Amino acid sequence: MAAVAAEVVDQFGPGPKVPSVLRFLIEHRSSAVWEGKDPGVLKCHGRNEEFQKRSPMVDDRVLDIVKRIGLEGLYRTPFRELDHNLIMAFVERWWPETHTFYLSHGEMTITLQDIEVLLGIPIDGEAIVGTCALMWAVESEVAVHQYARCYILALLGDTIFADKELCRATDKKASQIGGALILIQYWAWFRFPFLCPRMDLPPDGAYGPPLPSSPLSIKLVWVVSKKNSPAEICLVRYCQLLDSLYPNQVVWQPYEAELGHLPAFCVAGRDMWTVRVPLVCFWLVEKHTPDHVLRQFGMVQEIPEDVDTDDALHKIDLRGKTEEDWRVRHFSHIQVWNTRAQELCNGARLEGAMLSVHPYFGWYGKVIWRFVDHTSASLLITVAMHKQILMRYVVGSPEHKLITAMLKEVDRLHRLAAHLPLEDANTANPEVPEQNG
């Protein structure tokens, strides 16, 4: 790892105490929000609503092509309305330097496992590269293939490469976000079930025969719409909840009980789920960093290596580059991808929760940007200070009893609010967060 910079005195601020990881902090949305310079609401662009309004693809010739290239699972992925506030709350927690979400209990991210299990997209194969110049043939017999290509591009456009758009959206000058928004939403609902709206599951057999083999996201087709809450309240509430997560509100491995029941195309690449490699698709190159989130794979999280996300890669776009041969431009990254079997992350098997004294948490507490919302931050800081004061008094003394009672009451109030349905929690003590220190 790179040399750690000198510590900055920042006992109760949002952080980081050691500025060795977060290099783009001054441009980040969460920094602007914290300083009272909220850049405003991000406009979420996606084709999810468009796909919802259209009739399902019924041309068997097109569907055969979709299945042949391994995208049957993506075709069967349910599209639904986006929760823009949920997505914005996670954008404020995303850090381009590591391609991970920074949360109170540690880092988390969207991995190849999530893409394959949730969407059924193949993740183990050759890099998709070449030029972006298209020379369509004129023979009428290829019309179906042309239509199939357009349909596949539309499917893929909103479902993969979440990192690219997340990184751009964190810039305080950004006004919109597009790309894999439905993936972000489904990922959040599975790993943070308390953020997922109620699901109204029908009784067995109520809708005829079982659905065809589908990725795990098919379960979310029964989620009730959340378009009934004031936007400003929902976003603040999401920020407060993410600032003050309880460890038991996080499901590190939400798919374990489902893996044996999923279709083969949702688990075919499981041997490659933990590869630490660049992901390449034409001009796009994004670093996959499972070594930062080993608990998502049932392993103990050690202090991870630095991530070379390469600022230049973030700036590449297609303007004026339709003739560029990305196979040549990204040759070095493709070579790493081609040897991905040598880049697997390994770690000790995690039994239960990691102990708070593990070195990872000491390191993480120094490099993290801890807060976004001022209300939850002020209460977390107050509780942390009272815990320090508590240590100065003898157990059983009046002062010790008083402070202990106060801390228990704060914890009780937050637990009540944290476990209410989001629709009700907006009106019931949303300000009281958990103390994770």
PDB file of N, CA and C in Angstrom, residues 15 23 45 85 91 97 100-101 133 135 150 153 173 178 180 183 211 221 238 241 255-256 258 266 311 344 346 395 431:
ATOM      1  N   GLY A  15     -14.690  13.572   8.537  1.00  0.00           N
ATOM      2  CA  GLY A  15     -13.520  12.843   8.063  1.00  0.00           C
ATOM      3  C   GLY A  15     -13.074  13.342   6.709  1.00  0.00           C
ATOM      4  N   ARG A  23      -9.205  11.039  -2.797  1.00  0.00           N
ATOM      5  CA  ARG A  23      -8.481  12.112  -3.482  1.00  0.00           C
ATOM      6  C   ARG A  23      -9.402  13.140  -4.131  1.00  0.00           C
ATOM      7  N   HIS A  45     -31.973   9.159 -15.491  1.00  0.00           N
ATOM      8  CA  HIS A  45     -32.375   8.777 -16.842  1.00  0.00           C
ATOM      9  C   HIS A  45     -32.286   7.274 -16.989  1.00  0.00           C
ATOM     10  N   ASN A  85     -34.796   8.753  -5.054  1.00  0.00           N
ATOM     11  CA  ASN A  85     -34.203   9.179  -3.793  1.00  0.00           C
ATOM     12  C   ASN A  85     -33.255   8.125  -3.240  1.00  0.00           C
ATOM     13  N   VAL A  91     -25.566   7.344  -4.363  1.00  0.00           N
ATOM     14  CA  VAL A  91     -24.583   8.146  -5.104  1.00  0.00           C
ATOM     15  C   VAL A  91     -23.746   8.956  -4.121  1.00  0.00           C
ATOM     16  N   GLU A  97     -12.645   6.719  -6.117  1.00  0.00           N
ATOM     17  CA  GLU A  97     -11.283   6.241  -5.871  1.00  0.00           C
ATOM     18  C   GLU A  97     -11.214   4.734  -5.652  1.00  0.00           C
ATOM     19  N   THR A 100     -16.432   1.803  -4.524  1.00  0.00           N
ATOM     20  CA  THR A 100     -17.197   1.189  -3.449  1.00  0.00           C
ATOM     21  C   THR A 100     -18.084   2.238  -2.787  1.00  0.00           C
ATOM     22  N   PHE A 101     -19.125   1.738  -2.096  1.00  0.00           N
ATOM     23  CA  PHE A 101     -19.949   2.598  -1.255  1.00  0.00           C
ATOM     24  C   PHE A 101     -19.328   2.634   0.130  1.00  0.00           C
ATOM     25  N   ALA A 133     -17.724   1.666 -35.068  1.00  0.00           N
ATOM     26  CA  ALA A 133     -18.277   1.988 -36.381  1.00  0.00           C
ATOM     27  C   ALA A 133     -19.097   0.802 -36.877  1.00  0.00           C
ATOM     28  N   MET A 135     -21.220  -1.018 -39.878  1.00  0.00           N
ATOM     29  CA  MET A 135     -21.468  -1.078 -41.323  1.00  0.00           C
ATOM     30  C   MET A 135     -22.582  -2.091 -41.540  1.00  0.00           C
ATOM     31  N   CYS A 150     -30.205  -3.963 -31.975  1.00  0.00           N
ATOM     32  CA  CYS A 150     -30.766  -2.766 -31.353  1.00  0.00           C
ATOM     33  C   CYS A 150     -31.470  -3.112 -30.044  1.00  0.00           C
ATOM     34  N   LEU A 153     -28.838  -3.951 -27.365  1.00  0.00           N
ATOM     35  CA  LEU A 153     -28.178  -2.739 -26.884  1.00  0.00           C
ATOM     36  C   LEU A 153     -29.078  -1.967 -25.932  1.00  0.00           C
ATOM     37  N   LYS A 173     -20.874  18.991  -9.729  1.00  0.00           N
ATOM     38  CA  LYS A 173     -21.392  19.736 -10.888  1.00  0.00           C
ATOM     39  C   LYS A 173     -22.379  18.901 -11.700  1.00  0.00           C
ATOM     40  N   GLY A 178     -27.396   8.300 -15.438  1.00  0.00           N
ATOM     41  CA  GLY A 178     -28.045   7.297 -16.271  1.00  0.00           C
ATOM     42  C   GLY A 178     -27.346   5.965 -16.080  1.00  0.00           C
ATOM     43  N   ALA A 180     -26.949   1.980 -15.244  1.00  0.00           N
ATOM     44  CA  ALA A 180     -27.455   0.776 -14.570  1.00  0.00           C
ATOM     45  C   ALA A 180     -28.213   1.095 -13.287  1.00  0.00           C
ATOM     46  N   LEU A 183     -30.122  -1.826 -11.608  1.00  0.00           N
ATOM     47  CA  LEU A 183     -29.197  -2.723 -10.909  1.00  0.00           C
ATOM     48  C   LEU A 183     -28.870  -2.170  -9.526  1.00  0.00           C
ATOM     49  N   LEU A 211     -43.338 -19.181 -13.337  1.00  0.00           N
ATOM     50  CA  LEU A 211     -42.630 -18.382 -14.338  1.00  0.00           C
ATOM     51  C   LEU A 211     -41.462 -19.183 -14.901  1.00  0.00           C
ATOM     52  N   VAL A 221     -40.579  -8.299  -8.578  1.00  0.00           N
ATOM     53  CA  VAL A 221     -41.712  -7.868  -9.382  1.00  0.00           C
ATOM     54  C   VAL A 221     -42.930  -7.620  -8.487  1.00  0.00           C
ATOM     55  N   TYR A 238     -33.441   8.501   3.823  1.00  0.00           N
ATOM     56  CA  TYR A 238     -32.455   7.544   3.335  1.00  0.00           C
ATOM     57  C   TYR A 238     -31.058   7.915   3.826  1.00  0.00           C
ATOM     58  N   LEU A 241     -30.667   7.023   7.480  1.00  0.00           N
ATOM     59  CA  LEU A 241     -30.565   5.584   7.699  1.00  0.00           C
ATOM     60  C   LEU A 241     -29.203   5.044   7.297  1.00  0.00           C
ATOM     61  N   TYR A 255     -27.799 -13.993  -1.241  1.00  0.00           N
ATOM     62  CA  TYR A 255     -28.172 -14.967  -2.272  1.00  0.00           C
ATOM     63  C   TYR A 255     -27.903 -16.419  -1.883  1.00  0.00           C
ATOM     64  N   GLU A 256     -27.263 -16.646  -0.748  1.00  0.00           N
ATOM     65  CA  GLU A 256     -26.791 -17.984  -0.417  1.00  0.00           C
ATOM     66  C   GLU A 256     -27.891 -19.040  -0.467  1.00  0.00           C
ATOM     67  N   GLU A 258     -30.480 -19.022  -2.194  1.00  0.00           N
ATOM     68  CA  GLU A 258     -31.131 -19.060  -3.505  1.00  0.00           C
ATOM     69  C   GLU A 258     -30.272 -19.701  -4.594  1.00  0.00           C
ATOM     70  N   CYS A 266     -27.381 -18.121 -14.172  1.00  0.00           N
ATOM     71  CA  CYS A 266     -27.190 -17.155 -13.088  1.00  0.00           C
ATOM     72  C   CYS A 266     -26.010 -17.499 -12.175  1.00  0.00           C
ATOM     73  N   ASP A 311      -7.480   7.994 -13.442  1.00  0.00           N
ATOM     74  CA  ASP A 311      -8.362   9.124 -13.752  1.00  0.00           C
ATOM     75  C   ASP A 311      -8.657   9.242 -15.236  1.00  0.00           C
ATOM     76  N   LEU A 344      -7.831 -14.074  -8.504  1.00  0.00           N
ATOM     77  CA  LEU A 344      -8.892 -14.334  -7.542  1.00  0.00           C
ATOM     78  C   LEU A 344      -8.518 -13.825  -6.149  1.00  0.00           C
ATOM     79  N   ASN A 346      -8.722 -14.096  -2.142  1.00  0.00           N
ATOM     80  CA  ASN A 346      -8.902 -15.152  -1.148  1.00  0.00           C
ATOM     81  C   ASN A 346      -8.827 -14.551   0.243  1.00  0.00           C
ATOM     82  N   VAL A 395     -18.126   2.565  37.434  1.00  0.00           N
ATOM     83  CA  VAL A 395     -19.374   1.845  37.192  1.00  0.00           C
ATOM     84  C   VAL A 395     -20.208   1.820  38.469  1.00  0.00           C
ATOM     85  N   GLU A 431     -34.932  11.405  13.354  1.00  0.00           N
ATOM     86  CA  GLU A 431     -33.634  12.051  13.594  1.00  0.00           C
ATOM     87  C   GLU A 431     -32.705  11.242  14.470  1.00  0.00           C
TER      88      GLU A 431
END
